[in-house]
Short mmCIF file of C-alpha atoms (C1' of nucleotides) in Angstrom, two decimals:
data_model
loop_
_atom_site.label_atom_id
_atom_site.label_comp_id
_atom_site.label_asym_id
_atom_site.label_seq_id
_atom_site.Cartn_x
_atom_site.Cartn_y
_atom_site.Cartn_z
CA MET A 881 -110.75 -112.73 15.74
CA SER A 882 -108.76 -114.60 18.37
CA LYS A 883 -105.54 -116.36 17.60
CA GLU A 884 -106.87 -119.82 18.37
CA GLN A 885 -109.99 -119.34 16.30
CA THR A 886 -108.02 -118.32 13.25
CA ARG A 887 -105.67 -121.24 13.69
CA ALA A 888 -108.55 -123.68 13.95
CA ARG A 889 -110.37 -122.26 10.96
CA LEU A 890 -107.21 -122.56 8.91
CA LEU A 891 -106.80 -126.17 9.93
CA ASP A 892 -110.43 -126.98 9.13
CA ALA A 893 -110.32 -125.35 5.73
CA ALA A 894 -106.97 -126.90 4.89
CA GLU A 895 -108.17 -130.35 5.91
CA ARG A 896 -111.18 -130.14 3.66
CA LEU A 897 -109.42 -128.62 0.68
CA PHE A 898 -106.41 -130.92 0.90
CA ALA A 899 -108.77 -133.89 0.94
CA GLU A 900 -110.66 -132.62 -2.08
CA ASN A 901 -107.82 -131.35 -4.23
CA GLY A 902 -104.59 -132.75 -2.83
CA PHE A 903 -101.70 -130.87 -1.27
CA ASP A 904 -100.20 -129.55 -4.47
CA GLY A 905 -103.63 -128.87 -5.86
CA THR A 906 -104.52 -126.51 -3.02
CA SER A 907 -102.89 -123.10 -2.81
CA LEU A 908 -102.47 -121.13 0.37
CA ARG A 909 -104.57 -118.44 -1.24
CA THR A 910 -107.48 -120.85 -1.59
CA ILE A 911 -107.14 -121.98 1.99
CA THR A 912 -106.94 -118.56 3.52
CA SER A 913 -109.92 -117.23 1.62
CA ALA A 914 -111.99 -120.28 2.56
CA ALA A 915 -111.00 -119.71 6.19
CA ASP A 916 -111.70 -115.98 6.03
CA ALA A 917 -108.14 -115.35 7.01
CA ASN A 918 -105.29 -113.45 5.54
CA LEU A 919 -102.74 -115.00 3.25
CA ALA A 920 -99.93 -114.21 5.64
CA ALA A 921 -101.72 -115.97 8.50
CA VAL A 922 -100.52 -119.37 7.38
CA ASN A 923 -96.90 -118.39 7.61
CA TYR A 924 -97.53 -116.70 10.92
CA HIS A 925 -99.18 -119.73 12.52
CA PHE A 926 -97.44 -122.62 10.77
CA GLN A 927 -94.25 -121.13 9.33
CA SER A 928 -94.80 -122.75 5.93
CA LYS A 929 -97.20 -124.80 3.86
CA GLU A 930 -95.42 -127.97 4.98
CA GLY A 931 -95.92 -126.90 8.57
CA LEU A 932 -99.62 -126.50 7.92
CA ILE A 933 -99.85 -129.96 6.41
CA ALA A 934 -98.05 -131.50 9.36
CA ALA A 935 -100.37 -129.68 11.77
CA VAL A 936 -103.46 -130.95 9.94
CA PHE A 937 -102.28 -134.48 10.60
CA SER A 938 -100.97 -134.08 14.15
CA ARG A 939 -104.23 -132.57 15.38
CA ARG A 940 -106.15 -135.76 14.56
CA ILE A 941 -103.60 -138.52 14.90
CA GLU A 942 -102.88 -138.22 18.59
CA PRO A 943 -106.52 -138.68 19.72
CA LEU A 944 -106.90 -141.46 17.18
CA ASN A 945 -103.95 -143.37 18.62
CA GLN A 946 -105.22 -142.88 22.14
CA GLU A 947 -108.64 -144.25 21.30
CA ARG A 948 -107.13 -147.26 19.59
CA ILE A 949 -104.92 -148.06 22.57
CA THR A 950 -107.74 -147.48 25.06
CA ARG A 951 -110.02 -149.88 23.23
CA LEU A 952 -107.27 -152.43 22.87
CA ASP A 953 -106.58 -152.28 26.61
CA GLN A 954 -110.27 -152.71 27.31
CA ALA A 955 -110.38 -155.82 25.15
CA ILE A 956 -107.29 -157.20 26.87
CA ARG A 957 -108.70 -156.62 30.34
CA ALA A 958 -112.06 -158.09 29.43
CA ALA A 959 -110.47 -161.31 28.17
CA ALA A 960 -107.65 -161.66 30.71
CA PRO A 961 -105.84 -163.85 31.37
CA ALA A 962 -106.53 -165.25 27.87
CA PRO A 963 -105.56 -163.18 24.86
CA PRO A 964 -108.51 -161.19 23.49
CA ASP A 965 -110.56 -162.40 20.55
CA LEU A 966 -109.07 -161.59 17.16
CA GLU A 967 -112.26 -159.76 16.21
CA ASP A 968 -112.00 -157.51 19.26
CA ILE A 969 -108.41 -156.62 18.42
CA LEU A 970 -109.38 -155.76 14.87
CA ARG A 971 -112.33 -153.69 16.01
CA ALA A 972 -110.13 -151.75 18.42
CA PHE A 973 -107.95 -150.91 15.46
CA LEU A 974 -110.65 -150.17 12.90
CA LEU A 975 -113.44 -148.58 14.87
CA PRO A 976 -111.73 -145.33 15.90
CA THR A 977 -111.26 -144.32 12.28
CA LEU A 978 -114.49 -145.67 10.84
CA ARG A 979 -116.40 -143.99 13.63
CA LEU A 980 -115.31 -140.60 12.33
CA ARG A 981 -117.66 -140.95 9.39
CA GLY A 982 -121.24 -139.97 9.86
CA THR A 983 -120.91 -138.64 13.40
CA ALA A 984 -121.63 -135.08 14.43
CA ASP A 985 -118.13 -133.61 14.45
CA GLY A 986 -117.32 -136.17 11.81
CA LEU A 987 -118.59 -133.76 9.22
CA GLU A 988 -115.13 -132.28 9.38
CA ALA A 989 -113.20 -135.38 10.34
CA GLY A 990 -114.52 -137.34 7.39
CA HIS A 991 -112.28 -135.28 5.18
CA PHE A 992 -109.38 -136.24 7.35
CA LEU A 993 -109.95 -139.91 6.65
CA GLN A 994 -109.43 -139.35 2.97
CA LEU A 995 -106.11 -137.73 3.75
CA LEU A 996 -105.12 -140.48 6.12
CA GLY A 997 -105.91 -143.12 3.55
CA ARG A 998 -103.89 -141.30 0.96
CA VAL A 999 -100.84 -140.55 3.05
CA PHE A 1000 -99.34 -144.02 2.71
CA SER A 1001 -99.09 -143.74 -1.05
CA ASP A 1002 -98.33 -140.03 -1.32
CA PRO A 1003 -95.05 -139.03 -2.87
CA GLY A 1004 -94.40 -136.12 -0.53
CA SER A 1005 -92.46 -135.94 2.70
CA ILE A 1006 -95.50 -136.06 4.96
CA LYS A 1007 -95.23 -139.82 5.28
CA ALA A 1008 -92.32 -139.49 7.69
CA VAL A 1009 -94.28 -137.34 10.12
CA VAL A 1010 -97.35 -139.55 10.05
CA LEU A 1011 -95.39 -142.76 10.21
CA SER A 1012 -93.42 -141.72 13.25
CA GLN A 1013 -96.66 -140.96 15.06
CA PHE A 1014 -98.28 -144.19 13.93
CA ARG A 1015 -95.45 -146.61 14.58
CA PRO A 1016 -95.77 -147.14 18.36
CA THR A 1017 -99.47 -147.90 18.03
CA ALA A 1018 -98.87 -150.33 15.18
CA GLN A 1019 -96.16 -152.02 17.22
CA ARG A 1020 -98.51 -152.45 20.14
CA PHE A 1021 -101.20 -154.04 17.99
CA LEU A 1022 -98.63 -156.28 16.39
CA GLU A 1023 -97.63 -157.69 19.76
CA VAL A 1024 -101.19 -158.39 20.79
CA LEU A 1025 -102.00 -159.93 17.42
CA SER A 1026 -98.94 -162.10 17.74
CA GLN A 1027 -100.23 -163.42 21.08
CA ALA A 1028 -103.66 -164.11 19.65
CA LEU A 1029 -102.17 -165.94 16.65
CA PRO A 1030 -99.05 -167.59 18.10
CA GLN A 1031 -98.68 -170.10 15.28
CA LEU A 1032 -98.24 -167.40 12.63
CA PRO A 1033 -94.65 -166.56 11.57
CA ARG A 1034 -93.84 -162.91 12.14
CA PRO A 1035 -93.36 -161.92 8.48
CA GLU A 1036 -96.72 -163.43 7.57
CA LEU A 1037 -98.38 -161.54 10.40
CA LEU A 1038 -96.76 -158.33 9.17
CA TRP A 1039 -98.02 -158.88 5.65
CA ARG A 1040 -101.52 -159.49 6.90
CA LEU A 1041 -101.43 -156.34 8.98
CA HIS A 1042 -100.38 -154.44 5.86
CA PHE A 1043 -103.26 -155.95 3.91
CA LEU A 1044 -105.61 -154.80 6.65
CA ILE A 1045 -104.17 -151.30 6.54
CA GLY A 1046 -104.44 -151.30 2.76
CA SER A 1047 -108.09 -152.33 2.86
CA LEU A 1048 -108.86 -149.66 5.44
CA ALA A 1049 -106.91 -146.97 3.61
CA HIS A 1050 -108.69 -147.84 0.39
CA ALA A 1051 -112.09 -147.70 2.05
CA HIS A 1052 -111.21 -144.25 3.37
CA ALA A 1053 -109.41 -142.69 0.46
CA ALA A 1054 -111.42 -144.17 -2.38
CA GLY A 1055 -114.84 -144.02 -0.79
CA GLU A 1056 -116.57 -142.28 -3.66
CA LEU A 1057 -114.91 -144.61 -6.13
CA ILE A 1058 -116.23 -147.62 -4.24
CA ARG A 1059 -119.71 -146.18 -4.24
CA LEU A 1060 -119.45 -145.62 -7.97
CA MET A 1061 -117.97 -148.99 -8.91
CA SER A 1062 -120.56 -150.84 -6.89
CA ALA A 1063 -123.38 -148.75 -8.37
CA GLY A 1064 -124.42 -147.76 -4.86
CA ALA A 1065 -124.44 -151.25 -3.35
CA CYS A 1066 -121.52 -150.35 -1.09
CA ASP A 1067 -121.94 -147.29 1.13
CA PRO A 1068 -118.55 -146.12 2.40
CA ASP A 1069 -120.24 -143.59 4.71
CA ASP A 1070 -121.87 -146.37 6.70
CA GLY A 1071 -119.02 -146.77 9.16
CA GLU A 1072 -120.75 -149.52 11.08
CA GLY A 1073 -121.32 -151.52 7.92
CA VAL A 1074 -117.74 -151.17 6.74
CA LEU A 1075 -116.57 -152.19 10.20
CA GLN A 1076 -118.65 -155.35 10.05
CA HIS A 1077 -117.59 -156.32 6.56
CA LEU A 1078 -113.92 -155.56 7.06
CA THR A 1079 -113.74 -157.26 10.45
CA THR A 1080 -115.27 -160.44 9.05
CA PHE A 1081 -113.02 -160.43 5.99
CA ALA A 1082 -109.80 -159.65 7.82
CA ALA A 1083 -110.41 -161.97 10.77
CA ALA A 1084 -110.77 -164.89 8.37
CA GLY A 1085 -107.66 -163.75 6.52
CA PHE A 1086 -105.61 -163.51 9.71
CA ARG A 1087 -106.76 -166.97 10.78
CA ALA A 1088 -105.76 -168.61 7.50
CA PRO A 1089 -103.07 -171.29 7.88
CA HIS A 1090 -99.72 -169.81 7.10
CA THR A 1091 -98.52 -169.80 3.53
CA ARG A 1092 -96.47 -172.79 2.43
CA PRO A 1093 -93.03 -172.06 0.90
CA ALA A 1094 -94.49 -172.24 -2.66
CA PRO A 1095 -96.44 -174.81 -4.63
CA GLN A 1096 -94.48 -177.14 -6.88
CA LYS A 1097 -95.57 -175.46 -10.07
CA ALA A 1098 -93.13 -173.63 -12.28
CA SER A 1099 -92.12 -170.11 -11.36
CA MET A 1100 -94.81 -167.60 -12.04
CA VAL A 1101 -92.43 -165.49 -14.06
CA ASN A 1102 -92.22 -168.11 -16.74
CA PRO A 1103 -95.31 -170.28 -16.41
CA MET B 1083 -84.46 -139.10 -33.39
CA SER B 1084 -87.58 -140.81 -34.73
CA LYS B 1085 -91.04 -139.77 -33.69
CA GLU B 1086 -91.88 -143.06 -32.00
CA GLN B 1087 -88.64 -143.17 -30.07
CA THR B 1088 -89.19 -139.72 -28.67
CA ARG B 1089 -92.74 -140.62 -27.74
CA ALA B 1090 -91.64 -143.76 -25.93
CA ARG B 1091 -88.82 -142.03 -24.09
CA LEU B 1092 -91.23 -139.36 -22.92
CA LEU B 1093 -93.64 -142.00 -21.63
CA ASP B 1094 -90.87 -143.88 -19.82
CA ALA B 1095 -89.47 -140.80 -18.17
CA ALA B 1096 -92.92 -139.54 -17.24
CA GLU B 1097 -93.89 -142.89 -15.76
CA ARG B 1098 -90.84 -142.98 -13.54
CA LEU B 1099 -90.97 -139.36 -12.46
CA PHE B 1100 -94.72 -139.35 -11.82
CA ALA B 1101 -94.28 -142.41 -9.63
CA GLU B 1102 -91.47 -140.81 -7.67
CA ASN B 1103 -92.79 -137.27 -7.30
CA GLY B 1104 -96.48 -137.33 -8.17
CA PHE B 1105 -98.22 -135.62 -11.06
CA ASP B 1106 -98.21 -132.12 -9.64
CA GLY B 1107 -94.72 -132.62 -8.31
CA THR B 1108 -93.31 -133.32 -11.75
CA SER B 1109 -92.94 -130.54 -14.27
CA LEU B 1110 -92.85 -130.98 -18.00
CA ARG B 1111 -89.38 -129.48 -17.90
CA THR B 1112 -88.15 -132.27 -15.64
CA ILE B 1113 -89.71 -134.90 -17.86
CA THR B 1114 -88.40 -133.55 -21.12
CA SER B 1115 -84.86 -133.15 -19.86
CA ALA B 1116 -84.87 -136.66 -18.39
CA ALA B 1117 -86.09 -137.95 -21.75
CA ASP B 1118 -83.55 -135.90 -23.71
CA ALA B 1119 -86.39 -134.25 -25.53
CA ASN B 1120 -87.50 -130.72 -26.02
CA LEU B 1121 -89.98 -129.01 -23.77
CA ALA B 1122 -92.39 -128.50 -26.63
CA ALA B 1123 -92.35 -132.20 -27.52
CA VAL B 1124 -94.90 -133.06 -24.86
CA ASN B 1125 -97.47 -130.74 -26.30
CA TYR B 1126 -96.70 -131.94 -29.78
CA HIS B 1127 -97.16 -135.62 -28.94
CA PHE B 1128 -99.78 -135.50 -26.19
CA GLN B 1129 -101.43 -132.09 -26.55
CA SER B 1130 -101.16 -131.35 -22.83
CA LYS B 1131 -99.84 -132.63 -19.53
CA GLU B 1132 -103.16 -134.34 -18.87
CA GLY B 1133 -102.87 -136.06 -22.22
CA LEU B 1134 -99.45 -137.32 -21.24
CA ILE B 1135 -100.75 -138.68 -17.95
CA ALA B 1136 -103.60 -140.47 -19.68
CA ALA B 1137 -101.17 -141.96 -22.21
CA VAL B 1138 -98.90 -143.25 -19.43
CA PHE B 1139 -101.83 -145.22 -18.07
CA SER B 1140 -103.39 -146.41 -21.31
CA ARG B 1141 -100.13 -147.89 -22.54
CA ARG B 1142 -99.99 -150.36 -19.65
CA ILE B 1143 -103.61 -150.96 -18.73
CA GLU B 1144 -104.76 -152.62 -21.91
CA PRO B 1145 -102.14 -155.44 -21.83
CA LEU B 1146 -102.78 -155.82 -18.12
CA ASN B 1147 -106.49 -156.36 -18.64
CA GLN B 1148 -105.84 -158.81 -21.44
CA GLU B 1149 -103.51 -160.89 -19.32
CA ARG B 1150 -105.98 -160.96 -16.47
CA ILE B 1151 -108.80 -162.11 -18.72
CA THR B 1152 -106.61 -164.68 -20.47
CA ARG B 1153 -105.58 -166.24 -17.18
CA LEU B 1154 -109.11 -166.20 -15.90
CA ASP B 1155 -110.32 -167.98 -19.02
CA GLN B 1156 -107.56 -170.56 -18.63
CA ALA B 1157 -108.65 -171.24 -15.06
CA ILE B 1158 -112.27 -171.55 -16.14
CA ARG B 1159 -111.46 -174.00 -18.94
CA ALA B 1160 -109.20 -176.07 -16.70
CA ALA B 1161 -111.94 -176.50 -14.10
CA ALA B 1162 -114.96 -176.80 -16.42
CA PRO B 1163 -117.72 -177.63 -15.94
CA ALA B 1164 -117.19 -176.76 -12.26
CA PRO B 1165 -116.40 -173.17 -11.35
CA PRO B 1166 -112.65 -172.61 -10.89
CA ASP B 1167 -111.00 -172.63 -7.49
CA LEU B 1168 -111.18 -169.35 -5.64
CA GLU B 1169 -107.40 -169.30 -5.38
CA ASP B 1170 -107.05 -169.59 -9.14
CA ILE B 1171 -109.44 -166.71 -9.71
CA LEU B 1172 -107.52 -164.54 -7.28
CA ARG B 1173 -104.21 -165.45 -8.86
CA ALA B 1174 -105.52 -164.56 -12.31
CA PHE B 1175 -106.37 -161.16 -10.92
CA LEU B 1176 -103.24 -160.55 -8.85
CA LEU B 1177 -100.47 -162.17 -10.82
CA PRO B 1178 -100.45 -159.91 -13.88
CA THR B 1179 -99.64 -156.87 -11.76
CA LEU B 1180 -97.35 -158.50 -9.23
CA ARG B 1181 -95.42 -160.12 -12.05
CA LEU B 1182 -94.38 -156.69 -13.28
CA ARG B 1183 -92.04 -156.35 -10.33
CA GLY B 1184 -88.62 -157.84 -10.58
CA THR B 1185 -88.91 -159.01 -14.19
CA ALA B 1186 -86.70 -157.83 -17.00
CA ASP B 1187 -88.87 -155.16 -18.57
CA GLY B 1188 -90.36 -154.73 -15.14
CA LEU B 1189 -87.56 -152.35 -14.31
CA GLU B 1190 -89.71 -149.75 -15.98
CA ALA B 1191 -93.10 -151.22 -15.26
CA GLY B 1192 -92.45 -151.34 -11.53
CA HIS B 1193 -92.85 -147.60 -11.45
CA PHE B 1194 -96.18 -148.00 -13.12
CA LEU B 1195 -97.45 -150.14 -10.28
CA GLN B 1196 -96.90 -147.33 -7.85
CA LEU B 1197 -99.00 -145.10 -10.05
CA LEU B 1198 -101.68 -147.70 -10.43
CA GLY B 1199 -101.86 -148.22 -6.70
CA ARG B 1200 -102.15 -144.51 -6.14
CA VAL B 1201 -104.71 -143.72 -8.78
CA PHE B 1202 -107.67 -144.90 -6.73
CA SER B 1203 -107.03 -142.36 -4.02
CA ASP B 1204 -105.72 -139.52 -6.16
CA PRO B 1205 -107.66 -136.29 -6.17
CA GLY B 1206 -107.18 -135.58 -9.86
CA SER B 1207 -109.34 -136.39 -12.85
CA ILE B 1208 -107.26 -139.38 -13.99
CA LYS B 1209 -109.47 -141.75 -12.03
CA ALA B 1210 -112.20 -141.51 -14.64
CA VAL B 1211 -109.91 -142.63 -17.46
CA VAL B 1212 -108.45 -145.53 -15.51
CA LEU B 1213 -111.77 -146.60 -14.07
CA SER B 1214 -113.47 -146.75 -17.43
CA GLN B 1215 -110.70 -149.03 -18.70
CA PHE B 1216 -110.79 -151.17 -15.57
CA ARG B 1217 -114.51 -151.62 -15.15
CA PRO B 1218 -115.24 -154.37 -17.71
CA THR B 1219 -112.44 -156.53 -16.31
CA ALA B 1220 -113.65 -156.03 -12.76
CA GLN B 1221 -117.17 -156.91 -13.84
CA ARG B 1222 -115.98 -160.12 -15.42
CA PHE B 1223 -114.11 -161.18 -12.27
CA LEU B 1224 -117.11 -160.31 -10.17
CA GLU B 1225 -119.30 -162.68 -12.14
CA VAL B 1226 -116.87 -165.55 -11.84
CA LEU B 1227 -116.33 -164.89 -8.14
CA SER B 1228 -120.05 -164.88 -7.68
CA GLN B 1229 -120.29 -168.35 -9.23
CA ALA B 1230 -117.49 -169.66 -7.06
CA LEU B 1231 -119.09 -168.25 -3.92
CA PRO B 1232 -122.82 -168.54 -4.66
CA GLN B 1233 -123.88 -168.22 -1.03
CA LEU B 1234 -122.38 -164.72 -0.65
CA PRO B 1235 -124.77 -161.75 -1.01
CA ARG B 1236 -123.69 -159.43 -3.81
CA PRO B 1237 -122.90 -156.37 -1.63
CA GLU B 1238 -120.69 -158.48 0.61
CA LEU B 1239 -118.87 -159.84 -2.41
CA LEU B 1240 -118.35 -156.30 -3.68
CA TRP B 1241 -116.91 -155.17 -0.38
CA ARG B 1242 -114.52 -158.09 -0.33
CA LEU B 1243 -113.38 -157.33 -3.85
CA HIS B 1244 -112.71 -153.76 -2.76
CA PHE B 1245 -110.71 -154.98 0.20
CA LEU B 1246 -108.64 -157.11 -2.17
CA ILE B 1247 -108.06 -154.14 -4.46
CA GLY B 1248 -107.13 -152.03 -1.46
CA SER B 1249 -104.60 -154.57 -0.24
CA LEU B 1250 -103.09 -154.86 -3.69
CA ALA B 1251 -103.00 -151.11 -4.24
CA HIS B 1252 -101.35 -150.63 -0.89
CA ALA B 1253 -98.73 -153.26 -1.62
CA HIS B 1254 -97.98 -151.48 -4.88
CA ALA B 1255 -98.13 -147.85 -3.90
CA ALA B 1256 -96.68 -148.08 -0.41
CA GLY B 1257 -94.02 -150.68 -1.08
CA GLU B 1258 -91.15 -148.76 0.43
CA LEU B 1259 -93.26 -147.90 3.42
CA ILE B 1260 -94.04 -151.54 4.00
CA ARG B 1261 -90.38 -152.42 3.80
CA LEU B 1262 -89.61 -149.70 6.31
CA MET B 1263 -92.40 -150.47 8.78
CA SER B 1264 -91.53 -154.14 8.80
CA ALA B 1265 -87.83 -153.39 9.25
CA GLY B 1266 -87.12 -155.41 6.12
CA ALA B 1267 -89.14 -158.48 7.02
CA CYS B 1268 -91.57 -157.81 4.18
CA ASP B 1269 -90.08 -157.46 0.70
CA PRO B 1270 -92.58 -155.78 -1.64
CA ASP B 1271 -90.30 -156.46 -4.62
CA ASP B 1272 -90.73 -160.19 -4.20
CA GLY B 1273 -93.78 -160.47 -6.41
CA GLU B 1274 -94.09 -164.19 -5.94
CA GLY B 1275 -94.01 -163.83 -2.16
CA VAL B 1276 -96.63 -161.09 -2.14
CA LEU B 1277 -98.79 -163.19 -4.44
CA GLN B 1278 -98.62 -166.13 -2.03
CA HIS B 1279 -99.35 -164.10 1.06
CA LEU B 1280 -102.13 -162.06 -0.47
CA THR B 1281 -103.80 -165.05 -2.11
CA THR B 1282 -103.86 -166.95 1.17
CA PHE B 1283 -105.16 -163.97 3.11
CA ALA B 1284 -107.81 -162.94 0.61
CA ALA B 1285 -109.05 -166.45 -0.17
CA ALA B 1286 -109.77 -167.00 3.50
CA GLY B 1287 -111.44 -163.59 3.67
CA PHE B 1288 -113.66 -164.33 0.67
CA ARG B 1289 -114.66 -167.68 2.14
CA ALA B 1290 -115.72 -166.22 5.48
CA PRO B 1291 -119.39 -166.75 6.28
CA HIS B 1292 -121.34 -163.66 5.37
CA THR B 1293 -121.64 -160.90 7.91
CA ARG B 1294 -124.67 -161.01 10.16
CA PRO B 1295 -126.90 -157.91 10.27
CA ALA B 1296 -125.12 -156.59 13.42
CA PRO B 1297 -124.37 -157.97 16.88
CA GLN B 1298 -126.75 -157.05 19.69
CA LYS B 1299 -124.37 -154.63 21.31
CA ALA B 1300 -125.08 -150.93 21.44
CA SER B 1301 -124.35 -148.82 18.39
CA MET B 1302 -120.69 -148.25 17.93
CA VAL B 1303 -121.27 -144.53 17.73
CA ASN B 1304 -122.28 -144.36 21.38
CA PRO B 1305 -120.85 -147.42 23.05
"C1'" DG C 1028 -90.63 -132.72 -36.33
"C1'" DT C 1029 -87.77 -130.09 -33.53
"C1'" DC C 1030 -86.24 -126.16 -31.39
"C1'" DT C 1031 -85.95 -121.17 -29.05
"C1'" DA C 1032 -88.22 -117.62 -27.13
"C1'" DT C 1033 -91.94 -115.89 -24.93
"C1'" DA C 1034 -96.81 -115.13 -23.36
"C1'" DT C 1035 -99.53 -115.65 -19.42
"C1'" DG C 1036 -100.67 -117.00 -15.04
"C1'" DG C 1037 -100.06 -118.64 -10.41
"C1'" DG C 1038 -97.40 -120.23 -6.67
"C1'" DG C 1039 -94.93 -119.55 -1.65
"C1'" DA C 1040 -92.88 -116.48 1.17
"C1'" DT C 1041 -91.83 -111.95 3.40
"C1'" DA C 1042 -91.27 -106.83 4.69
"C1'" DG C 1043 -93.19 -103.42 6.98
"C1'" DA C 1044 -97.38 -100.56 8.10
"C1'" DC C 1045 -101.12 -100.71 11.35
"C1'" DG D 801 -101.77 -110.54 15.37
"C1'" DT D 802 -103.35 -108.98 11.17
"C1'" DC D 803 -103.11 -106.89 6.81
"C1'" DT D 804 -101.34 -105.03 2.08
"C1'" DA D 805 -98.16 -105.01 -1.29
"C1'" DT D 806 -94.54 -107.08 -3.40
"C1'" DC D 807 -90.45 -110.10 -4.45
"C1'" DC D 808 -89.01 -113.86 -6.97
"C1'" DC D 809 -89.65 -118.17 -8.83
"C1'" DC D 810 -91.60 -121.72 -11.82
"C1'" DA D 811 -95.43 -123.66 -14.18
"C1'" DT D 812 -98.03 -124.79 -18.86
"C1'" DA D 813 -98.73 -123.67 -23.31
"C1'" DT D 814 -97.84 -121.69 -27.79
"C1'" DA D 815 -95.90 -118.92 -31.82
"C1'" DG D 816 -92.88 -118.98 -35.20
"C1'" DA D 817 -88.03 -119.86 -36.96
"C1'" DC D 818 -85.40 -123.73 -38.70
#
DNA sequence: GTCTATATGGGGATAGAC
DNA sequence: GTCTATCCCCATATAGAC
């Protein structure tokens, strides 16, 4: 068994098992037997369990960022010199992840989406790694969004971007829950459908007039 | 030390520690020493760790549901015989959780929000307990939303409700991350501010015209 | 009801042979 | 590079004294 093959099998098995049972819920013993590898192989290839977790994320995040930026640049060029349509910006952001569901190699990558959706709310230390890799891309999108919606104050734009990320993360991480709660009416595996629904919803949300300082009712804390 | 006091201290400590370190990341030893109780007390009061987790949720969820329904009924009565404003429906749903931040007894309950936001994407078996307690309330809101937006097909309405839940869960569970990513411009502890921003965003999203079957571009899978 | 002590099992990591 | 065997730690749960 070659070195690279073992490494890849470990990553695939870890990705799937972490998605299904969580990081703490998956032992190295479970991973290595699923990957037909030896227990010590994890420490040889990734130094530690934390190293393995970080590697599971890094392997997918870099291509994901690249595809997002490529599609964003395409949208910018196609619309130049005007700013691109809001919908096209959103699609450039959403499509690269949603596309991972239901495609050929997506059989593996689908598990990764669950992890990615969960990472924002996870208590562990993985957030730092993922966030540092995600930040430049988010910053880039923020700038372009800001040009497309120049009347929106920056904090409001930030909140709306977070709501978008939350909706996307929820669709990824809680897919089976959504299927269950909707009694099958919502299919989280239909990436194209989710893309359509989320783009429509979020585009309208982003275009909403900006929030007024607060209505003249009493404070909500003591209504 | 009375029985009820010990029970309550265990729940408080567990709530905080689970929020900070996750369920698997928190041992019964850590909980019992934080609560100044004996290790065996957990098994005496809650039978098992799972029982403790379930109790942490049940204690908060029931009042939360009641407040949501009460506010929804108020909005319905105030607007009768017309359906209530979309914004009022959304506020009835959002306010009871967001209000838990920054209020007096909210010092404890704030930790609960993190848990609640995380539970949808957690790999464990807690989902089932929480979902079963949440479902009737969600169903009720769905009906009222459906009356306020009669032109929206049911699946689209369901998706939009899931996007709302995702945004809310993200604001709760990833609060510190949002603060960090926005370099302080977004304050997740300002419940009233989050309520304003999210209501504006989501109301516009819910009001968007319903998604058309699909644009006549090529499939997104092979663009 | 509360405590101490312990049973029982599993975890991550590593040393050293091959 | 890969494997076996093992070290050492900590978890949940319970039995039985107080």
